[in-house]
Short mmCIF file of C-alpha atoms in Angstrom, two decimals:
data_model
loop_
_atom_site.label_atom_id
_atom_site.label_comp_id
_atom_site.label_asym_id
_atom_site.label_seq_id
_atom_site.Cartn_x
_atom_site.Cartn_y
_atom_site.Cartn_z
CA MET A 1 81.36 125.08 48.09
CA THR A 2 80.98 121.50 47.36
CA LEU A 3 82.73 118.63 49.27
CA ASP A 4 84.08 115.87 47.13
CA PHE A 5 85.04 112.77 49.05
CA THR A 6 85.77 110.65 45.96
CA PRO A 7 89.69 110.62 46.40
CA ALA A 8 89.08 109.14 49.85
CA PHE A 9 86.95 106.51 48.60
CA THR A 10 89.17 105.81 45.46
CA ASP A 11 92.15 105.39 47.76
CA TRP A 12 90.55 103.71 50.70
CA GLN A 13 93.13 100.93 50.64
CA ALA A 14 95.82 103.50 51.36
CA LEU A 15 93.85 104.88 54.26
CA LEU A 16 93.08 101.46 55.62
CA SER A 17 96.74 100.53 55.46
CA GLY A 18 97.69 103.86 57.17
CA ALA A 19 95.14 103.16 59.93
CA THR A 20 96.60 99.66 60.32
CA VAL A 21 100.04 101.22 60.81
CA THR A 22 98.58 103.71 63.25
CA VAL A 23 97.14 100.91 65.23
CA GLU A 24 100.43 98.98 65.21
CA VAL A 25 102.45 102.01 66.38
CA THR A 26 99.90 102.84 69.09
CA VAL A 27 99.65 99.33 70.44
CA CYS A 28 103.37 98.85 70.50
CA ALA A 29 103.85 102.21 72.11
CA LEU A 30 101.06 101.46 74.58
CA LEU A 31 102.84 98.23 75.78
CA LEU A 32 106.11 100.12 76.22
CA SER A 33 104.36 102.93 77.92
CA CYS A 34 102.55 100.57 80.44
CA LEU A 35 105.66 98.57 81.29
CA LEU A 36 107.91 101.58 81.66
CA GLY A 37 105.13 103.62 83.32
CA LEU A 38 104.67 100.87 86.00
CA LEU A 39 108.49 100.65 86.67
CA ILE A 40 108.85 104.45 86.93
CA GLY A 41 105.64 104.92 89.03
CA ILE A 42 106.86 102.21 91.51
CA GLY A 43 110.35 103.81 91.50
CA ARG A 44 108.82 107.16 92.64
CA LEU A 45 106.91 105.59 95.56
CA ASN A 46 109.59 105.68 98.11
CA PRO A 47 112.18 108.65 98.25
CA GLN A 48 114.30 106.63 100.67
CA ARG A 49 115.27 104.30 97.79
CA ARG A 50 117.40 106.91 96.46
CA LEU A 51 118.68 105.42 93.18
CA ALA A 52 115.29 104.12 91.96
CA TYR A 53 113.52 107.45 93.02
CA GLY A 54 116.33 109.59 91.51
CA VAL A 55 116.34 107.78 88.14
CA SER A 56 112.49 107.85 88.00
CA SER A 57 112.28 111.50 88.91
CA VAL A 58 114.86 112.48 86.19
CA TYR A 59 113.03 110.38 83.62
CA LEU A 60 109.72 111.96 84.51
CA SER A 61 111.09 115.44 84.42
CA CYS A 62 112.89 115.02 81.13
CA PHE A 63 110.17 113.13 79.15
CA ARG A 64 107.25 115.03 80.52
CA GLY A 65 108.89 118.28 80.31
CA THR A 66 109.77 118.49 76.68
CA PRO A 67 107.60 118.31 73.61
CA LEU A 68 106.67 115.02 72.02
CA LEU A 69 107.65 116.22 68.46
CA VAL A 70 111.16 117.28 69.71
CA GLN A 71 111.61 113.90 71.32
CA LEU A 72 110.65 112.08 68.10
CA PHE A 73 112.98 114.09 66.07
CA ILE A 74 115.84 113.41 68.52
CA TRP A 75 115.10 109.72 68.17
CA PHE A 76 114.95 109.88 64.35
CA PHE A 77 117.38 112.66 63.43
CA GLY A 78 119.60 112.85 66.58
CA LEU A 79 120.66 109.30 67.21
CA PRO A 80 122.23 108.63 63.76
CA ARG A 81 124.91 111.26 64.79
CA PHE A 82 126.09 108.69 67.40
CA GLY A 83 126.00 105.85 64.86
CA ILE A 84 122.59 104.57 66.21
CA LEU A 85 120.34 104.19 63.15
CA LEU A 86 116.97 102.91 64.19
CA PRO A 87 114.09 102.14 61.74
CA ALA A 88 111.49 104.74 61.66
CA PHE A 89 108.87 102.56 63.05
CA ALA A 90 111.14 101.90 66.16
CA CYS A 91 111.77 105.60 66.52
CA GLY A 92 108.04 106.22 66.48
CA VAL A 93 107.37 103.54 69.00
CA LEU A 94 110.15 104.54 71.33
CA GLY A 95 109.30 108.26 70.96
CA LEU A 96 105.64 107.82 71.77
CA GLY A 97 105.97 105.05 74.25
CA MET A 98 108.69 106.82 76.36
CA TYR A 99 106.78 110.05 76.40
CA SER A 100 103.56 108.40 77.30
CA ALA A 101 105.23 106.38 79.96
CA SER A 102 105.93 109.58 81.93
CA TYR A 103 102.38 110.27 82.29
CA VAL A 104 101.40 106.61 82.98
CA SER A 105 103.99 106.58 85.78
CA GLU A 106 102.16 109.36 87.49
CA ILE A 107 98.89 107.65 87.09
CA VAL A 108 100.45 104.48 88.51
CA ARG A 109 101.89 106.28 91.48
CA GLY A 110 98.61 108.14 92.32
CA ALA A 111 96.58 104.84 92.09
CA ILE A 112 99.05 102.99 94.33
CA GLN A 113 99.17 105.76 96.90
CA SER A 114 95.41 105.87 96.93
CA VAL A 115 95.06 102.37 98.11
CA ASP A 116 94.40 102.38 101.83
CA ARG A 117 97.60 102.03 103.88
CA GLY A 118 95.73 99.20 105.99
CA GLN A 119 95.91 96.97 102.84
CA MET A 120 99.76 96.88 102.79
CA GLU A 121 99.77 96.54 106.66
CA ALA A 122 97.31 93.59 106.33
CA ALA A 123 99.40 91.89 103.79
CA ARG A 124 102.69 92.51 105.51
CA SER A 125 101.12 91.20 108.85
CA LEU A 126 100.39 87.88 107.18
CA GLY A 127 104.04 87.58 106.44
CA MET A 128 104.22 88.73 102.74
CA SER A 129 107.29 90.57 101.58
CA GLY A 130 106.92 94.03 100.21
CA ARG A 131 107.04 92.84 96.70
CA GLN A 132 104.42 90.06 97.31
CA ALA A 133 102.15 92.55 99.00
CA MET A 134 102.66 94.95 96.03
CA PHE A 135 101.86 92.53 93.35
CA LYS A 136 99.25 90.41 95.04
CA ILE A 137 97.23 92.97 96.91
CA ILE A 138 98.05 96.58 96.10
CA LEU A 139 98.50 96.58 92.29
CA PRO A 140 95.29 94.64 91.54
CA GLN A 141 93.26 97.26 93.55
CA ALA A 142 95.28 100.20 92.00
CA PHE A 143 94.77 98.87 88.53
CA VAL A 144 91.03 99.31 88.87
CA ARG A 145 91.55 102.96 89.86
CA MET A 146 93.96 103.45 87.08
CA ILE A 147 91.40 102.61 84.34
CA PRO A 148 89.76 105.92 83.80
CA PRO A 149 92.99 108.08 83.72
CA LEU A 150 94.75 105.44 81.66
CA GLY A 151 91.95 105.55 79.25
CA ASN A 152 92.58 109.25 78.79
CA GLU A 153 96.26 108.63 78.34
CA PHE A 154 95.59 106.05 75.74
CA ILE A 155 93.25 108.26 73.66
CA SER A 156 96.01 110.98 73.78
CA LEU A 157 98.45 108.33 72.59
CA ILE A 158 96.32 107.52 69.51
CA LYS A 159 95.87 111.11 68.61
CA ASN A 160 99.56 111.89 69.24
CA SER A 161 100.64 109.07 66.99
CA ALA A 162 99.67 111.30 64.07
CA LEU A 163 103.10 113.01 64.71
CA VAL A 164 105.01 109.96 63.65
CA SER A 165 103.93 110.67 60.02
CA LEU A 166 106.82 113.30 60.17
CA LEU A 167 109.30 110.39 60.71
CA THR A 168 108.25 108.90 57.20
CA ILE A 169 106.12 106.28 58.99
CA HIS A 170 103.28 105.42 56.57
CA ASP A 171 100.50 105.90 59.27
CA LEU A 172 96.97 107.19 58.68
CA MET A 173 98.08 110.84 58.61
CA HIS A 174 100.97 110.10 56.23
CA GLU A 175 98.63 108.19 53.84
CA GLY A 176 96.16 110.99 54.00
CA GLN A 177 98.62 113.60 53.07
CA LYS A 178 99.79 111.61 50.23
CA ILE A 179 96.32 111.54 48.81
CA ILE A 180 95.91 115.28 49.35
CA SER A 181 99.24 115.85 47.48
CA VAL A 182 97.52 114.45 44.32
CA SER A 183 93.87 115.39 44.83
CA TYR A 184 94.11 118.75 46.57
CA ARG A 185 91.10 117.73 48.56
CA SER A 186 92.61 118.68 51.90
CA LEU A 187 89.35 119.49 53.76
CA GLU A 188 87.67 116.30 52.66
CA ILE A 189 90.70 114.07 53.42
CA TYR A 190 91.36 115.61 56.83
CA LEU A 191 87.66 115.19 57.65
CA VAL A 192 87.85 111.58 56.73
CA ILE A 193 91.07 111.03 58.81
CA ALA A 194 89.44 112.92 61.71
CA VAL A 195 86.40 110.44 61.55
CA ILE A 196 88.79 107.44 61.49
CA TYR A 197 90.74 108.61 64.58
CA TRP A 198 87.44 109.37 66.28
CA LEU A 199 86.30 105.82 65.57
CA MET A 200 89.47 104.45 67.08
CA THR A 201 89.31 106.57 70.23
CA THR A 202 85.55 105.77 70.65
CA PHE A 203 86.37 102.11 70.35
CA VAL A 204 88.90 102.49 73.23
CA THR A 205 86.54 104.56 75.33
CA MET A 206 83.86 101.94 74.92
CA ALA A 207 86.33 98.96 75.64
CA LEU A 208 87.54 100.63 78.83
CA ARG A 209 83.89 101.31 79.89
CA SER A 210 83.11 97.63 79.51
CA VAL A 211 86.07 96.56 81.48
CA GLU A 212 84.99 98.99 84.28
CA LEU A 213 81.48 97.67 84.14
CA ARG A 214 82.68 94.06 84.38
CA LEU A 215 84.79 94.80 87.32
CA LYS A 216 81.92 96.63 88.89
CA ALA A 217 79.72 93.65 88.37
CA GLY A 218 82.53 91.55 90.01
CA GLY A 219 82.33 93.63 93.08
CA MET A 220 85.87 95.00 92.66
CA VAL A 221 84.70 98.66 92.11
CA GLN A 222 82.07 100.31 94.27
CA MET B 1 119.04 73.81 139.67
CA SER B 2 117.28 75.79 142.37
CA GLU B 3 113.48 75.92 142.35
CA HIS B 4 113.66 79.62 141.50
CA THR B 5 115.78 79.02 138.52
CA THR B 6 113.73 76.18 137.36
CA ARG B 7 110.52 78.34 137.62
CA GLN B 8 112.24 81.08 135.74
CA ALA B 9 113.41 78.63 133.00
CA PHE B 10 109.73 77.34 132.77
CA LYS B 11 108.37 80.91 132.55
CA GLN B 12 111.01 81.78 129.96
CA ALA B 13 109.92 78.98 127.78
CA ARG B 14 106.23 79.70 128.07
CA ALA B 15 106.38 83.54 127.38
CA MET B 16 105.04 84.05 123.76
CA ILE B 17 105.48 87.86 123.96
CA ARG B 18 108.13 89.43 126.12
CA ILE B 19 108.57 93.23 126.01
CA ARG B 20 111.38 94.91 128.06
CA GLY B 21 112.00 98.67 128.45
CA LEU B 22 110.16 99.68 125.29
CA HIS B 23 110.36 103.28 124.32
CA LYS B 24 108.81 104.67 121.20
CA ALA B 25 108.53 108.36 120.07
CA TYR B 26 107.08 110.09 117.10
CA GLY B 27 109.42 113.12 116.80
CA ASP B 28 109.32 114.74 120.36
CA HIS B 29 106.13 113.05 121.34
CA GLU B 30 106.94 109.97 123.34
CA VAL B 31 104.27 107.33 123.03
CA LEU B 32 105.72 104.53 124.87
CA LYS B 33 107.85 105.15 127.99
CA GLY B 34 109.53 101.98 129.09
CA VAL B 35 106.79 99.44 128.75
CA GLU B 36 107.34 95.90 130.30
CA LEU B 37 105.02 93.08 129.40
CA GLU B 38 104.72 89.40 129.24
CA VAL B 39 102.16 87.30 127.58
CA ASP B 40 102.36 83.63 128.39
CA GLU B 41 101.27 80.78 126.24
CA SER B 42 97.50 80.31 126.06
CA ARG B 43 96.80 83.31 128.02
CA VAL B 44 94.63 86.28 127.13
CA VAL B 45 95.93 89.63 127.97
CA VAL B 46 93.64 92.49 127.49
CA VAL B 47 95.07 96.13 127.23
CA ILE B 48 92.83 98.91 128.25
CA GLY B 49 93.26 102.63 128.78
CA PRO B 50 92.34 106.06 127.52
CA SER B 51 92.74 107.12 123.86
CA GLY B 52 96.32 108.12 123.10
CA SER B 53 97.77 105.96 125.94
CA GLY B 54 99.85 103.95 123.71
CA LYS B 55 97.80 100.69 123.52
CA SER B 56 97.69 100.33 119.71
CA THR B 57 101.24 101.44 119.26
CA LEU B 58 102.41 98.73 121.73
CA LEU B 59 100.36 96.04 119.90
CA ARG B 60 101.71 97.16 116.50
CA CYS B 61 105.23 97.01 117.78
CA CYS B 62 104.70 93.33 118.43
CA ASN B 63 104.58 92.38 114.84
CA GLY B 64 106.91 94.98 113.45
CA LEU B 65 104.36 97.50 112.06
CA GLU B 66 105.96 100.10 114.30
CA VAL B 67 109.58 100.20 115.15
CA ALA B 68 110.38 101.35 118.78
CA GLN B 69 113.60 103.03 119.30
CA ARG B 70 114.61 101.53 122.53
CA GLY B 71 113.98 98.29 124.44
CA THR B 72 113.45 94.59 123.29
CA ILE B 73 110.62 92.51 122.14
CA ASP B 74 110.79 88.63 121.94
CA ILE B 75 107.88 86.93 120.09
CA CYS B 76 107.62 83.12 120.09
CA GLY B 77 111.24 82.90 121.52
CA GLN B 78 112.67 85.02 118.79
CA ARG B 79 114.16 88.50 119.18
CA LEU B 80 111.96 90.86 117.04
CA LEU B 81 113.57 93.98 118.12
CA ALA B 82 116.61 95.09 120.13
CA ASP B 83 117.23 98.73 120.66
CA GLY B 84 115.76 100.15 117.38
CA LYS B 85 117.11 97.22 115.32
CA MET B 86 114.45 95.00 113.81
CA LEU B 87 114.97 91.46 112.54
CA GLY B 88 115.99 91.20 108.87
CA GLU B 89 113.29 91.27 106.28
CA ARG B 90 113.19 87.57 105.74
CA GLU B 91 113.17 86.60 109.32
CA LEU B 92 110.57 89.34 110.03
CA ASN B 93 108.31 87.84 107.35
CA ALA B 94 108.71 84.25 108.82
CA LEU B 95 107.94 85.63 112.28
CA ARG B 96 104.92 87.46 111.16
CA MET B 97 103.43 84.24 109.98
CA GLN B 98 103.30 83.15 113.61
CA VAL B 99 101.62 86.31 114.71
CA GLY B 100 98.02 86.87 113.56
CA MET B 101 96.88 90.41 113.46
CA VAL B 102 93.31 91.74 113.46
CA PHE B 103 92.71 95.31 112.66
CA GLN B 104 90.13 97.82 113.82
CA SER B 105 89.18 98.60 110.10
CA PHE B 106 89.24 94.86 109.10
CA ASN B 107 91.56 95.60 106.08
CA LEU B 108 90.01 92.80 104.04
CA PHE B 109 91.25 92.72 100.44
CA PRO B 110 88.37 94.06 98.50
CA HIS B 111 89.44 92.57 95.13
CA LEU B 112 89.25 88.96 96.41
CA THR B 113 86.34 86.83 97.55
CA VAL B 114 85.93 86.00 101.15
CA LEU B 115 87.46 82.53 100.61
CA ASP B 116 90.41 83.98 98.58
CA ASN B 117 91.02 86.49 101.45
CA ILE B 118 91.53 83.60 103.63
CA THR B 119 93.60 81.32 101.27
CA VAL B 120 95.86 84.07 99.78
CA GLY B 121 98.20 83.81 102.77
CA PRO B 122 98.71 80.01 102.82
CA ARG B 123 98.88 79.84 99.13
CA THR B 124 101.35 82.70 98.66
CA LEU B 125 103.59 82.02 101.80
CA LYS B 126 103.29 78.38 102.71
CA GLY B 127 103.04 76.87 99.24
CA ALA B 128 99.64 75.40 99.99
CA GLY B 129 97.83 73.78 97.03
CA ALA B 130 94.54 75.22 95.85
CA ALA B 131 92.51 72.26 97.19
CA ALA B 132 94.14 72.09 100.59
CA ALA B 133 93.98 75.92 101.05
CA LYS B 134 90.29 75.82 100.07
CA GLU B 135 89.44 72.97 102.55
CA GLN B 136 91.30 74.75 105.36
CA GLY B 137 89.49 78.12 104.34
CA MET B 138 86.15 76.55 104.28
CA ALA B 139 86.75 74.95 107.77
CA LEU B 140 87.78 78.28 109.08
CA LEU B 141 84.74 79.96 107.58
CA GLU B 142 82.66 77.35 109.16
CA LYS B 143 84.33 78.22 112.53
CA VAL B 144 83.38 81.89 112.29
CA GLY B 145 80.02 81.03 110.99
CA LEU B 146 80.34 82.40 107.54
CA ALA B 147 80.64 79.24 105.24
CA ALA B 148 77.77 80.55 103.18
CA LYS B 149 79.63 83.68 102.30
CA ALA B 150 82.70 81.96 100.78
CA GLU B 151 82.18 83.29 97.37
CA ALA B 152 80.88 86.79 98.41
CA MET B 153 83.00 89.96 97.92
CA PRO B 154 83.91 91.68 101.17
CA ALA B 155 82.03 94.87 99.99
CA SER B 156 78.75 92.94 100.59
CA LEU B 157 79.34 91.91 104.17
CA SER B 158 78.36 93.68 107.28
CA GLY B 159 81.11 94.98 109.57
CA GLY B 160 80.84 92.15 112.01
CA GLN B 161 81.06 89.64 109.08
CA LYS B 162 84.10 91.41 107.84
CA GLN B 163 85.73 91.28 111.08
CA ARG B 164 85.07 87.50 111.43
CA VAL B 165 86.52 86.97 107.99
CA ALA B 166 89.60 89.03 109.06
CA ILE B 167 89.97 86.71 112.11
CA ALA B 168 89.63 83.70 109.85
CA ARG B 169 92.29 85.14 107.49
CA ALA B 170 94.71 85.55 110.31
CA LEU B 171 94.04 81.98 111.62
CA ALA B 172 94.70 80.55 108.19
CA MET B 173 98.46 81.06 108.83
CA ALA B 174 98.11 78.87 111.90
CA PRO B 175 99.59 81.63 114.17
CA LYS B 176 100.89 80.94 117.72
CA VAL B 177 99.84 84.43 118.97
CA MET B 178 96.85 86.56 117.93
CA LEU B 179 96.94 90.34 118.24
CA PHE B 180 93.64 92.37 118.18
CA ASP B 181 93.75 95.95 117.73
CA GLU B 182 90.36 97.30 118.82
CA PRO B 183 88.61 94.68 116.72
CA THR B 184 85.03 95.86 117.61
CA SER B 185 85.59 99.70 117.72
CA ALA B 186 84.44 100.25 114.20
CA LEU B 187 81.31 98.12 114.52
CA ASP B 188 77.66 99.00 115.15
CA PRO B 189 76.72 98.03 118.74
CA GLU B 190 74.57 95.07 117.55
CA LEU B 191 77.41 93.54 115.66
CA VAL B 192 79.92 93.56 118.51
CA GLY B 193 78.62 90.33 120.01
CA GLU B 194 79.30 88.14 116.92
CA VAL B 195 82.95 89.18 116.83
CA LEU B 196 83.36 88.75 120.55
CA SER B 197 81.96 85.24 120.44
CA VAL B 198 84.52 84.27 117.95
CA MET B 199 87.32 85.66 120.07
CA LYS B 200 85.93 83.78 123.03
CA LEU B 201 85.87 80.61 121.14
CA LEU B 202 89.64 81.18 120.30
CA ALA B 203 90.50 82.08 123.93
CA LYS B 204 88.74 78.82 125.05
CA GLU B 205 90.67 76.76 122.50
CA GLY B 206 93.90 78.02 124.21
CA MET B 207 95.08 80.70 121.66
CA THR B 208 97.61 83.25 123.10
CA MET B 209 95.96 86.55 122.67
CA MET B 210 96.82 90.21 123.25
CA VAL B 211 93.81 92.29 122.88
CA VAL B 212 93.46 96.03 122.75
CA THR B 213 89.80 96.94 123.41
CA HIS B 214 87.19 99.05 124.97
CA GLU B 215 84.88 96.03 125.59
CA MET B 216 85.12 95.90 129.30
CA GLY B 217 82.78 92.90 129.37
CA PHE B 218 85.23 90.92 127.22
CA ALA B 219 88.01 91.86 129.44
CA ARG B 220 86.19 90.86 132.55
CA ASP B 221 85.01 87.50 131.19
CA MET B 222 87.99 86.37 129.13
CA ALA B 223 91.21 88.03 130.26
CA ASP B 224 93.77 86.24 132.38
CA THR B 225 95.42 89.63 132.90
CA VAL B 226 94.12 93.11 132.36
CA VAL B 227 96.78 95.68 131.56
CA VAL B 228 95.97 99.42 132.08
CA MET B 229 97.90 101.83 130.13
CA ASP B 230 98.02 105.66 130.53
CA GLY B 231 100.50 108.23 129.13
CA GLY B 232 102.62 105.55 127.44
CA GLN B 233 103.09 103.45 130.52
CA ILE B 234 101.59 100.43 132.02
CA ILE B 235 100.09 101.79 135.29
CA GLU B 236 98.55 98.58 136.56
CA ALA B 237 98.34 94.93 135.53
CA ASP B 238 96.29 92.35 137.35
CA ARG B 239 93.56 89.74 137.26
CA PRO B 240 90.26 91.32 135.85
CA GLU B 241 88.40 90.74 139.20
CA VAL B 242 91.11 93.00 140.90
CA ILE B 243 91.24 95.65 138.18
CA PHE B 244 87.47 95.92 138.03
CA SER B 245 86.63 95.85 141.72
CA SER B 246 89.58 97.32 143.41
CA PRO B 247 92.17 98.86 141.15
CA SER B 248 95.21 100.18 143.07
CA GLN B 249 95.54 103.30 140.80
CA THR B 250 93.28 106.27 140.89
CA ARG B 251 93.83 106.82 137.11
CA THR B 252 92.45 103.33 136.63
CA ARG B 253 89.58 103.99 138.75
CA SER B 254 88.61 107.22 136.95
CA PHE B 255 89.23 105.50 133.55
CA LEU B 256 86.86 102.69 134.53
CA GLN B 257 84.28 104.96 136.00
CA ALA B 258 84.22 106.94 132.70
CA VAL B 259 83.78 103.93 130.40
CA LEU B 260 81.46 101.98 132.64
CA LYS B 261 79.21 104.82 133.49
CA PRO B 262 75.79 103.85 132.38
CA ASP B 263 74.20 106.32 129.91
CA ALA B 264 72.06 108.95 131.54
#
């Protein structure tokens, strides 16, 4: 059996454009995921704040407890039944971002709860409000601890983004399948796509490692 | 006005901490059983007693880190707690600015430099400008003998240095009262002295201080009043020379014998 990568090289522009869309979807979903994850994570810190805790817990249960593909299909195929017709790109970002936010929220909650209780007490005893203490003292420390698990989550997000090709978004996977449909070189194209995804995830891994090292050098990480 | 009333009024004005009938329980376990205590302005009150006697809980009640179920606490003339009801959030935060707290485990902010640890309070809460806060921070670091460590991260400091920074951090808010919760208990013996010297300096400057400690030397030298707690109650309170030479309670005597006993 011989491998022929010619179709991938001939259509490299399509693959590049697909990879760009993959990055765009992932970055947008990432921003949404971080923002929502932070809110949901903070919401689940204190069961005595019943509304915030209840809403966050229901969110976590629904979005973490159902498959991503089903959620993407609900955004894309389900919402039009209610007259809400979102562009495919928006469906992809919302689907990926909201799914990922459920995991990020648990990372945020775990990191915040791992910060020594004395830190909050010291901040409050200076006269800071709960919110000031959270944003000035607790979250910066928690953030450092979030980096490794967030790295894992972001890598999952990049890989999961391949599913948005099913919503007609012209991402890397979608472009690859288009090339396969005319060249019938499925193994070669899938191998090329795999390498491109691997390059993306490796880049993220190295970037996060460098952030960690920088924080270590600054004395923020032991 | 009779002399008695005048003296009462004078005393009332000078009391920086006034605790009346304080009861605090964790579930069924009662930790404070009707504590009465007064700390006058510029006085140093040292609270001693065996572990679990309620000393730290009492101290933590004084800045609202613990909420007692019954009794009243007045700090700097303001009612902090009345029968389980604390001041509102905003007033409590304002009151806490007047009450400096030093913890056993330092609780420095590890993500901030030494100087930023000291300036974060004034900058966040008092609207101090960067330059003014830095100037004040450096002056405080000078005072605790750590000006050279301004840009260091807390992780690189020794325990004694960390605690001195923690004292400077509390002082940066210009508090009227300082609370010390076993400030030397987590330190290696050779580092205790440097922290105690800073505390002695504060006491000499007239800072009102309430100190929970096992450092009997500090209590003997610096306290105006030594308060002995046991089983959630104050069993004895007097001048240090009385407590250390002729305590009235047998429990005080046995506690002091245990802690002052020279190593065999």
